[in-house]
Amino acid sequence: MTSESAPASDHDSYGCPTPPNESAKHQKQSQFQSQAQESKYDPTFTDRVISATGPNAHTRLAQVMPSLVRHLHDFAREVDLTVAEWMAAVEFINACGRMSTDRRNETQLLCDILGLESLVDEITSKQLSTPGSQLTPSAILGPFYRHDAPLLPANSSIVFNLTPSVPWYDQAIADSAHLTGRVFSSASPQKPIRNAIVDVWHTAPNGLYEQQDASQPDMNLRGRFATDADGRYALYCLRPVAYPIPDDGPAGQLLAMLDRRPQRPGHIHFIVSAPGHRTLTTQIFDARDEYIDKDSVFAVKDELVVRFVPRAGDERARWSLEYDFVLGVDGSGEGEGEGEEGTK
């Protein structure tokens, strides 16, 4: 009788079963080694770089760096990257760093136009979601967030010092809007959250955030609002407008070299937080915008597209929107405490 040995992918050299992830890892390593052997470049180089990692390396870095190194090296070999091109790329990244400040993050903007931030946002959302959950989809933070926006009373306006002397006064009046909604916990049964913080910001009608525009007051079109006992927030703002991402830096230069449009559809940014719940970073997009399916940073999701409706009887706003947020419980058991749930 002849015995058949188990496939190498399922057992180690001692005949013991190999965990599925280890088996896949070995297969992938064999694939990389096979490809390296066919390469015109040193087939052992990448493995030597990876094996230089020490036994006391940071756990997560030890997990991800081999993959990063392999992809980087494979990319360089695939395109026959030259020293001059590599140096140009290094200087490009350095230029992004030099341009970044606490008011503008050029490196993050670069990640945005490459779709990396939107991809990482999707990956993180999938990891945190549970089957059947109705959580509000997340979206990218973007490079123009500022900490410590003013905490304002309900139904305050985030449009500061709007007078007829402002160049975009007429458009601001035409696009004046009342925005309200409720913040809910995903805990079953779904409950409104009291004292959740809704941090909101958007551009002016000229397409500029206040830190890009010296003529705007500090923290213009930004504000934070606490929800009431019913989980409701309410504020006055403007319908958002489309705008091009800044093209005066390395990210904009890259877009031009790729013959890509810099426009983003009109959107409003939010960070919604509450004790015992995962903080939500997201955006909503105005359905009227012509660039709704041509976002230069790939952040639009169908669930985040909204439709403003005409508002009557309110001299402060010509449009109205109601939009609710559902936050995921963070698993710590703190989300049910007194002072957080609106039904307590």
mmCIF file of C-alpha atoms in Angstrom:
data_model
loop_
_atom_site.group_PDB
_atom_site.id
_atom_site.type_symbol
_atom_site.label_atom_id
_atom_site.label_comp_id
_atom_site.label_asym_id
_atom_site.label_seq_id
_atom_site.Cartn_x
_atom_site.Cartn_y
_atom_site.Cartn_z
ATOM 1 C CA MET A 1 0.000 0.000 0.000
ATOM 2 C CA THR A 2 1.327 3.394 -0.909
ATOM 3 C CA SER A 3 0.789 6.380 1.323
ATOM 4 C CA GLU A 4 -0.030 9.819 -0.038
ATOM 5 C CA SER A 5 1.555 12.717 1.751
ATOM 6 C CA ALA A 6 -0.643 15.696 2.571
ATOM 7 C CA PRO A 7 -0.235 18.796 0.412
ATOM 8 C CA ALA A 8 2.623 21.014 1.538
ATOM 9 C CA SER A 9 0.216 23.903 1.931
ATOM 10 C CA ASP A 10 -1.719 22.062 4.665
ATOM 11 C CA HIS A 11 1.094 20.531 6.756
ATOM 12 C CA ASP A 12 4.512 21.581 7.925
ATOM 13 C CA SER A 13 7.715 19.579 7.547
ATOM 14 C CA TYR A 14 6.828 17.565 10.645
ATOM 15 C CA GLY A 15 3.442 16.539 9.288
ATOM 16 C CA CYS A 16 1.544 18.865 11.569
ATOM 17 C CA PRO A 17 -1.364 20.865 10.157
ATOM 18 C CA THR A 18 -0.391 24.388 9.161
ATOM 19 C CA PRO A 19 -2.830 27.199 10.096
ATOM 20 C CA PRO A 20 -4.639 28.537 6.986
ATOM 21 C CA ASN A 21 -3.093 31.961 7.279
ATOM 22 C CA GLU A 22 0.386 30.448 7.564
ATOM 23 C CA SER A 23 -0.292 28.279 4.533
ATOM 24 C CA ALA A 24 -1.359 31.303 2.514
ATOM 25 C CA LYS A 25 1.702 33.190 3.721
ATOM 26 C CA HIS A 26 4.005 30.389 2.568
ATOM 27 C CA GLN A 27 2.286 30.231 -0.808
ATOM 28 C CA LYS A 28 2.614 33.983 -1.235
ATOM 29 C CA GLN A 29 6.295 33.884 -0.262
ATOM 30 C CA SER A 30 6.885 31.104 -2.785
ATOM 31 C CA GLN A 31 5.112 33.174 -5.416
ATOM 32 C CA PHE A 32 7.268 36.215 -4.657
ATOM 33 C CA GLN A 33 10.426 34.073 -4.710
ATOM 34 C CA SER A 34 9.419 32.573 -8.043
ATOM 35 C CA GLN A 35 8.824 36.015 -9.485
ATOM 36 C CA ALA A 36 12.126 37.255 -8.075
ATOM 37 C CA GLN A 37 13.973 34.357 -9.697
ATOM 38 C CA GLU A 38 12.577 35.401 -13.056
ATOM 39 C CA SER A 39 13.603 39.019 -12.476
ATOM 40 C CA LYS A 40 16.651 40.579 -14.019
ATOM 41 C CA TYR A 41 17.428 42.063 -10.618
ATOM 42 C CA ASP A 42 18.917 40.449 -7.495
ATOM 43 C CA PRO A 43 16.317 37.809 -6.492
ATOM 44 C CA THR A 44 17.441 37.725 -2.857
ATOM 45 C CA PHE A 45 17.531 41.440 -2.138
ATOM 46 C CA THR A 46 13.952 41.947 -0.868
ATOM 47 C CA ASP A 47 14.122 38.939 1.450
ATOM 48 C CA ARG A 48 17.356 40.248 2.942
ATOM 49 C CA VAL A 49 15.751 43.618 3.671
ATOM 50 C CA ILE A 50 12.754 41.950 5.323
ATOM 51 C CA SER A 51 14.860 39.552 7.366
ATOM 52 C CA ALA A 52 16.773 42.489 8.849
ATOM 53 C CA THR A 53 13.797 43.130 11.172
ATOM 54 C CA GLY A 54 14.745 42.180 14.711
ATOM 55 C CA PRO A 55 12.914 39.825 17.104
ATOM 56 C CA ASN A 56 11.812 42.696 19.351
ATOM 57 C CA ALA A 57 10.221 44.762 16.586
ATOM 58 C CA HIS A 58 6.887 46.496 17.183
ATOM 59 C CA THR A 59 4.212 43.819 16.736
ATOM 60 C CA ARG A 60 2.082 45.633 14.172
ATOM 61 C CA LEU A 61 5.097 46.882 12.219
ATOM 62 C CA ALA A 62 6.509 43.365 12.124
ATOM 63 C CA GLN A 63 3.193 42.298 10.614
ATOM 64 C CA VAL A 64 2.792 44.981 7.953
ATOM 65 C CA MET A 65 6.310 45.968 6.969
ATOM 66 C CA PRO A 66 7.172 42.777 5.039
ATOM 67 C CA SER A 67 4.155 43.394 2.810
ATOM 68 C CA LEU A 68 4.995 47.076 2.398
ATOM 69 C CA VAL A 69 8.611 46.336 1.505
ATOM 70 C CA ARG A 70 7.608 43.656 -1.002
ATOM 71 C CA HIS A 71 5.090 45.933 -2.704
ATOM 72 C CA LEU A 72 7.520 48.843 -2.828
ATOM 73 C CA HIS A 73 10.312 46.710 -4.217
ATOM 74 C CA ASP A 74 8.027 44.996 -6.716
ATOM 75 C CA PHE A 75 6.767 48.389 -7.882
ATOM 76 C CA ALA A 76 10.314 49.666 -8.370
ATOM 77 C CA ARG A 77 11.253 46.576 -10.355
ATOM 78 C CA GLU A 78 8.028 46.593 -12.381
ATOM 79 C CA VAL A 79 8.492 50.149 -13.633
ATOM 80 C CA ASP A 80 12.307 50.038 -13.744
ATOM 81 C CA LEU A 81 12.468 53.001 -11.372
ATOM 82 C CA THR A 82 15.564 55.127 -11.867
ATOM 83 C CA VAL A 83 17.563 57.021 -9.256
ATOM 84 C CA ALA A 84 16.481 60.334 -10.780
ATOM 85 C CA GLU A 85 12.799 59.347 -10.561
ATOM 86 C CA TRP A 86 13.204 58.104 -7.005
ATOM 87 C CA MET A 87 14.881 61.373 -5.974
ATOM 88 C CA ALA A 88 12.077 63.352 -7.625
ATOM 89 C CA ALA A 89 9.535 61.342 -5.627
ATOM 90 C CA VAL A 90 11.452 61.916 -2.386
ATOM 91 C CA GLU A 91 11.570 65.664 -3.041
ATOM 92 C CA PHE A 92 7.854 65.600 -3.901
ATOM 93 C CA ILE A 93 7.020 64.059 -0.512
ATOM 94 C CA ASN A 94 9.393 66.479 1.227
ATOM 95 C CA ALA A 95 7.634 69.381 -0.481
ATOM 96 C CA CYS A 96 4.286 68.124 0.853
ATOM 97 C CA GLY A 97 5.740 68.107 4.349
ATOM 98 C CA ARG A 98 7.188 71.592 4.039
ATOM 99 C CA MET A 99 3.837 72.977 2.901
ATOM 100 C CA SER A 100 1.838 71.306 5.688
ATOM 101 C CA THR A 101 0.810 73.366 8.713
ATOM 102 C CA ASP A 102 -1.819 73.162 11.450
ATOM 103 C CA ARG A 103 -4.180 74.829 8.949
ATOM 104 C CA ARG A 104 -3.450 72.730 5.864
ATOM 105 C CA ASN A 105 -2.176 69.160 5.516
ATOM 106 C CA GLU A 106 -0.670 68.776 2.045
ATOM 107 C CA THR A 107 0.511 65.213 2.665
ATOM 108 C CA GLN A 108 -3.017 64.217 3.615
ATOM 109 C CA LEU A 109 -4.289 65.957 0.486
ATOM 110 C CA LEU A 110 -1.880 63.831 -1.539
ATOM 111 C CA CYS A 111 -3.336 60.705 0.062
ATOM 112 C CA ASP A 112 -6.815 62.006 -0.790
ATOM 113 C CA ILE A 113 -6.212 62.416 -4.522
ATOM 114 C CA LEU A 114 -4.615 58.959 -4.649
ATOM 115 C CA GLY A 115 -7.785 57.538 -3.090
ATOM 116 C CA LEU A 116 -5.809 56.178 -0.154
ATOM 117 C CA GLU A 117 -7.695 57.955 2.601
ATOM 118 C CA SER A 118 -11.071 56.891 1.167
ATOM 119 C CA LEU A 119 -9.845 53.304 0.858
ATOM 120 C CA VAL A 120 -8.519 53.228 4.430
ATOM 121 C CA ASP A 121 -11.784 54.783 5.591
ATOM 122 C CA GLU A 122 -13.729 51.963 3.904
ATOM 123 C CA ILE A 123 -11.454 49.294 5.394
ATOM 124 C CA THR A 124 -11.829 50.731 8.889
ATOM 125 C CA SER A 125 -15.612 51.019 8.507
ATOM 126 C CA LYS A 126 -15.907 47.398 7.424
ATOM 127 C CA GLN A 127 -13.812 46.256 10.388
ATOM 128 C CA LEU A 128 -16.011 48.150 12.860
ATOM 129 C CA SER A 129 -19.394 47.318 11.351
ATOM 130 C CA THR A 130 -21.572 44.434 12.458
ATOM 131 C CA PRO A 131 -24.089 42.476 10.359
ATOM 132 C CA GLY A 132 -27.375 44.318 10.076
ATOM 133 C CA SER A 133 -26.108 47.513 11.680
ATOM 134 C CA GLN A 134 -27.518 50.780 10.372
ATOM 135 C CA LEU A 135 -24.540 52.963 11.187
ATOM 136 C CA THR A 136 -24.081 56.218 9.308
ATOM 137 C CA PRO A 137 -21.336 55.688 6.716
ATOM 138 C CA SER A 138 -18.060 57.417 7.392
ATOM 139 C CA ALA A 139 -16.091 59.587 4.970
ATOM 140 C CA ILE A 140 -12.652 61.134 4.931
ATOM 141 C CA LEU A 141 -11.626 63.896 7.315
ATOM 142 C CA GLY A 142 -9.961 66.035 4.648
ATOM 143 C CA PRO A 143 -7.001 68.390 5.137
ATOM 144 C CA PHE A 144 -8.835 71.475 6.454
ATOM 145 C CA TYR A 145 -10.211 70.351 9.794
ATOM 146 C CA ARG A 146 -9.418 72.610 12.758
ATOM 147 C CA HIS A 147 -9.622 71.631 16.400
ATOM 148 C CA ASP A 148 -11.540 73.646 18.978
ATOM 149 C CA ALA A 149 -14.242 75.176 16.812
ATOM 150 C CA PRO A 150 -16.581 77.313 18.963
ATOM 151 C CA LEU A 151 -19.236 75.485 20.974
ATOM 152 C CA LEU A 152 -22.481 77.240 20.009
ATOM 153 C CA PRO A 153 -26.070 77.137 21.299
ATOM 154 C CA ALA A 154 -28.680 75.260 19.295
ATOM 155 C CA ASN A 155 -29.975 77.109 16.231
ATOM 156 C CA SER A 156 -26.943 79.378 16.078
ATOM 157 C CA SER A 157 -25.468 80.271 12.717
ATOM 158 C CA ILE A 158 -21.928 79.255 11.772
ATOM 159 C CA VAL A 159 -21.906 82.060 9.171
ATOM 160 C CA PHE A 160 -20.075 84.858 10.981
ATOM 161 C CA ASN A 161 -20.199 88.581 10.188
ATOM 162 C CA LEU A 162 -22.249 88.250 7.010
ATOM 163 C CA THR A 163 -22.903 91.760 5.683
ATOM 164 C CA PRO A 164 -23.673 93.176 2.214
ATOM 165 C CA SER A 165 -20.006 94.140 1.924
ATOM 166 C CA VAL A 166 -18.970 90.468 1.750
ATOM 167 C CA PRO A 167 -18.321 89.600 -1.929
ATOM 168 C CA TRP A 168 -20.403 86.427 -1.773
ATOM 169 C CA TYR A 169 -23.226 87.936 0.309
ATOM 170 C CA ASP A 170 -25.963 87.411 -2.296
ATOM 171 C CA GLN A 171 -25.059 83.767 -2.843
ATOM 172 C CA ALA A 172 -24.919 83.187 0.899
ATOM 173 C CA ILE A 173 -28.445 84.567 1.253
ATOM 174 C CA ALA A 174 -29.660 82.424 -1.638
ATOM 175 C CA ASP A 175 -28.049 79.314 -0.130
ATOM 176 C CA SER A 176 -28.898 80.000 3.525
ATOM 177 C CA ALA A 177 -30.012 76.775 5.168
ATOM 178 C CA HIS A 178 -31.322 75.325 8.408
ATOM 179 C CA LEU A 179 -29.754 71.960 9.244
ATOM 180 C CA THR A 180 -31.117 69.707 11.948
ATOM 181 C CA GLY A 181 -31.388 66.068 12.874
ATOM 182 C CA ARG A 182 -30.902 63.595 15.688
ATOM 183 C CA VAL A 183 -27.981 61.510 16.878
ATOM 184 C CA PHE A 184 -28.827 57.902 17.756
ATOM 185 C CA SER A 185 -27.006 55.020 19.373
ATOM 186 C CA SER A 186 -26.893 51.749 17.459
ATOM 187 C CA ALA A 187 -27.594 49.911 20.715
ATOM 188 C CA SER A 188 -30.806 47.911 20.443
ATOM 189 C CA PRO A 189 -33.360 49.328 20.770
ATOM 190 C CA GLN A 190 -32.029 52.399 19.005
ATOM 191 C CA LYS A 191 -31.985 55.414 21.321
ATOM 192 C CA PRO A 192 -31.257 59.134 20.890
ATOM 193 C CA ILE A 193 -28.034 60.323 22.505
ATOM 194 C CA ARG A 194 -28.098 63.383 24.730
ATOM 195 C CA ASN A 195 -25.005 65.632 24.821
ATOM 196 C CA ALA A 196 -23.439 64.189 21.693
ATOM 197 C CA ILE A 197 -21.173 66.753 20.013
ATOM 198 C CA VAL A 198 -21.740 67.566 16.342
ATOM 199 C CA ASP A 199 -18.655 69.301 14.936
ATOM 200 C CA VAL A 200 -19.460 70.831 11.529
ATOM 201 C CA TRP A 201 -17.545 72.829 8.921
ATOM 202 C CA HIS A 202 -17.719 73.759 5.223
ATOM 203 C CA THR A 203 -16.394 76.290 2.730
ATOM 204 C CA ALA A 204 -17.733 79.727 1.942
ATOM 205 C CA PRO A 205 -19.541 80.285 -1.389
ATOM 206 C CA ASN A 206 -16.184 81.277 -2.893
ATOM 207 C CA GLY A 207 -15.026 77.686 -2.379
ATOM 208 C CA LEU A 208 -12.506 78.532 0.347
ATOM 209 C CA TYR A 209 -12.264 77.386 3.951
ATOM 210 C CA GLU A 210 -11.655 80.234 6.373
ATOM 211 C CA GLN A 211 -7.976 79.384 6.885
ATOM 212 C CA GLN A 212 -7.476 79.746 3.124
ATOM 213 C CA ASP A 213 -9.146 83.149 2.980
ATOM 214 C CA ALA A 214 -7.775 86.097 4.965
ATOM 215 C CA SER A 215 -11.018 88.033 4.422
ATOM 216 C CA GLN A 216 -13.056 85.534 6.451
ATOM 217 C CA PRO A 217 -13.302 85.747 10.262
ATOM 218 C CA ASP A 218 -11.409 83.154 12.276
ATOM 219 C CA MET A 219 -13.401 79.902 12.567
ATOM 220 C CA ASN A 220 -15.992 81.122 10.074
ATOM 221 C CA LEU A 221 -18.357 78.379 8.902
ATOM 222 C CA ARG A 222 -17.296 76.110 11.758
ATOM 223 C CA GLY A 223 -19.042 75.199 14.974
ATOM 224 C CA ARG A 224 -19.781 72.515 17.521
ATOM 225 C CA PHE A 225 -23.265 71.753 18.822
ATOM 226 C CA ALA A 226 -24.435 69.579 21.709
ATOM 227 C CA THR A 227 -27.582 67.502 21.239
ATOM 228 C CA ASP A 228 -30.565 67.972 23.526
ATOM 229 C CA ALA A 229 -32.487 65.362 25.521
ATOM 230 C CA ASP A 230 -34.048 64.049 22.302
ATOM 231 C CA GLY A 231 -30.654 63.748 20.638
ATOM 232 C CA ARG A 232 -31.387 66.708 18.387
ATOM 233 C CA TYR A 233 -28.920 69.208 16.991
ATOM 234 C CA ALA A 234 -29.852 72.312 14.998
ATOM 235 C CA LEU A 235 -27.923 75.075 13.283
ATOM 236 C CA TYR A 236 -27.896 77.549 10.431
ATOM 237 C CA CYS A 237 -25.322 77.153 7.669
ATOM 238 C CA LEU A 238 -25.129 77.370 3.866
ATOM 239 C CA ARG A 239 -25.783 74.893 1.121
ATOM 240 C CA PRO A 240 -22.307 73.741 0.134
ATOM 241 C CA VAL A 241 -20.711 74.572 -3.193
ATOM 242 C CA ALA A 242 -18.285 72.686 -5.401
ATOM 243 C CA TYR A 243 -14.693 73.829 -5.293
ATOM 244 C CA PRO A 244 -11.308 72.759 -6.630
ATOM 245 C CA ILE A 245 -8.843 71.348 -4.154
ATOM 246 C CA PRO A 246 -5.806 73.633 -3.791
ATOM 247 C CA ASP A 247 -3.572 73.429 -6.844
ATOM 248 C CA ASP A 248 -0.794 75.671 -5.544
ATOM 249 C CA GLY A 249 1.119 72.774 -3.988
ATOM 250 C CA PRO A 250 2.564 69.383 -4.892
ATOM 251 C CA ALA A 251 -0.809 67.599 -4.795
ATOM 252 C CA GLY A 252 -2.287 70.044 -7.296
ATOM 253 C CA GLN A 253 0.762 69.714 -9.519
ATOM 254 C CA LEU A 254 0.325 65.947 -9.543
ATOM 255 C CA LEU A 255 -3.333 66.285 -10.558
ATOM 256 C CA ALA A 256 -2.331 68.530 -13.467
ATOM 257 C CA MET A 257 0.355 66.078 -14.595
ATOM 258 C CA LEU A 258 -2.262 63.295 -14.547
ATOM 259 C CA ASP A 259 -4.782 65.438 -16.488
ATOM 260 C CA ARG A 260 -7.347 65.076 -13.697
ATOM 261 C CA ARG A 261 -10.056 67.476 -12.536
ATOM 262 C CA PRO A 262 -9.455 69.019 -9.096
ATOM 263 C CA GLN A 263 -13.135 69.604 -8.262
ATOM 264 C CA ARG A 264 -14.899 68.311 -5.204
ATOM 265 C CA PRO A 265 -18.714 68.291 -5.098
ATOM 266 C CA GLY A 266 -20.360 70.544 -2.535
ATOM 267 C CA HIS A 267 -20.233 68.903 0.882
ATOM 268 C CA ILE A 268 -20.459 69.544 4.611
ATOM 269 C CA HIS A 269 -18.029 67.911 7.034
ATOM 270 C CA PHE A 270 -19.004 66.377 10.385
ATOM 271 C CA ILE A 271 -17.342 64.766 13.360
ATOM 272 C CA VAL A 272 -19.996 63.321 15.677
ATOM 273 C CA SER A 273 -18.906 62.055 19.073
ATOM 274 C CA ALA A 274 -20.469 60.805 22.282
ATOM 275 C CA PRO A 275 -19.170 58.959 25.356
ATOM 276 C CA GLY A 276 -19.368 55.187 24.964
ATOM 277 C CA HIS A 277 -19.640 55.422 21.189
ATOM 278 C CA ARG A 278 -17.228 55.369 18.303
ATOM 279 C CA THR A 279 -16.571 58.822 16.888
ATOM 280 C CA LEU A 280 -17.970 59.273 13.386
ATOM 281 C CA THR A 281 -16.138 61.329 10.773
ATOM 282 C CA THR A 282 -18.258 61.848 7.683
ATOM 283 C CA GLN A 283 -19.549 64.230 5.020
ATOM 284 C CA ILE A 284 -22.880 64.868 3.324
ATOM 285 C CA PHE A 285 -23.080 65.821 -0.354
ATOM 286 C CA ASP A 286 -25.648 68.076 -2.039
ATOM 287 C CA ALA A 287 -27.449 66.120 -4.762
ATOM 288 C CA ARG A 288 -27.722 69.219 -6.976
ATOM 289 C CA ASP A 289 -23.963 69.310 -7.549
ATOM 290 C CA GLU A 290 -22.688 68.521 -11.041
ATOM 291 C CA TYR A 291 -19.549 66.887 -9.629
ATOM 292 C CA ILE A 292 -21.405 64.419 -7.422
ATOM 293 C CA ASP A 293 -19.991 61.509 -9.444
ATOM 294 C CA LYS A 294 -16.642 63.157 -10.206
ATOM 295 C CA ASP A 295 -15.139 63.712 -6.772
ATOM 296 C CA SER A 296 -11.388 64.238 -7.041
ATOM 297 C CA VAL A 297 -10.833 62.435 -3.722
ATOM 298 C CA PHE A 298 -13.380 59.610 -4.268
ATOM 299 C CA ALA A 299 -15.298 60.202 -1.027
ATOM 300 C CA VAL A 300 -18.939 60.255 -2.220
ATOM 301 C CA LYS A 301 -21.192 57.436 -1.003
ATOM 302 C CA ASP A 302 -24.824 57.067 -2.051
ATOM 303 C CA GLU A 303 -26.035 57.064 1.561
ATOM 304 C CA LEU A 304 -24.418 60.460 2.126
ATOM 305 C CA VAL A 305 -26.081 62.259 -0.802
ATOM 306 C CA VAL A 306 -28.819 64.583 0.482
ATOM 307 C CA ARG A 307 -31.523 66.841 -0.950
ATOM 308 C CA PHE A 308 -32.252 70.229 0.569
ATOM 309 C CA VAL A 309 -35.872 71.379 0.405
ATOM 310 C CA PRO A 310 -37.261 74.944 0.285
ATOM 311 C CA ARG A 311 -37.937 76.430 3.733
ATOM 312 C CA ALA A 312 -40.838 78.777 4.322
ATOM 313 C CA GLY A 313 -41.538 81.159 7.180
ATOM 314 C CA ASP A 314 -37.920 81.541 8.295
ATOM 315 C CA GLU A 315 -36.156 84.776 7.378
ATOM 316 C CA ARG A 316 -32.823 83.220 8.314
ATOM 317 C CA ALA A 317 -32.920 80.359 5.806
ATOM 318 C CA ARG A 318 -34.268 79.584 2.350
ATOM 319 C CA TRP A 319 -33.468 75.870 2.485
ATOM 320 C CA SER A 320 -33.865 73.085 5.009
ATOM 321 C CA LEU A 321 -32.313 69.684 5.598
ATOM 322 C CA GLU A 322 -32.924 67.039 8.234
ATOM 323 C CA TYR A 323 -30.191 64.432 8.613
ATOM 324 C CA ASP A 324 -29.785 61.873 11.400
ATOM 325 C CA PHE A 325 -26.597 60.154 12.537
ATOM 326 C CA VAL A 326 -26.298 56.664 14.025
ATOM 327 C CA LEU A 327 -23.175 55.980 16.090
ATOM 328 C CA GLY A 328 -21.761 52.562 16.879
ATOM 329 C CA VAL A 329 -21.292 51.533 20.493
ATOM 330 C CA ASP A 330 -17.600 51.224 21.282
ATOM 331 C CA GLY A 331 -17.962 47.962 23.197
ATOM 332 C CA SER A 332 -16.790 49.341 26.514
ATOM 333 C CA GLY A 333 -20.253 49.280 28.035
ATOM 334 C CA GLU A 334 -20.169 53.011 28.703
ATOM 335 C CA GLY A 335 -22.812 53.964 26.142
ATOM 336 C CA GLU A 336 -25.761 53.254 28.431
ATOM 337 C CA GLY A 337 -24.784 55.648 31.211
ATOM 338 C CA GLU A 338 -26.902 58.409 32.695
ATOM 339 C CA GLY A 339 -26.443 61.690 30.877
ATOM 340 C CA GLU A 340 -25.878 60.090 27.474
ATOM 341 C CA GLU A 341 -29.102 58.401 26.393
ATOM 342 C CA GLY A 342 -31.962 60.770 25.671
ATOM 343 C CA THR A 343 -34.596 58.374 27.009
ATOM 344 C CA LYS A 344 -33.177 58.174 30.530
#
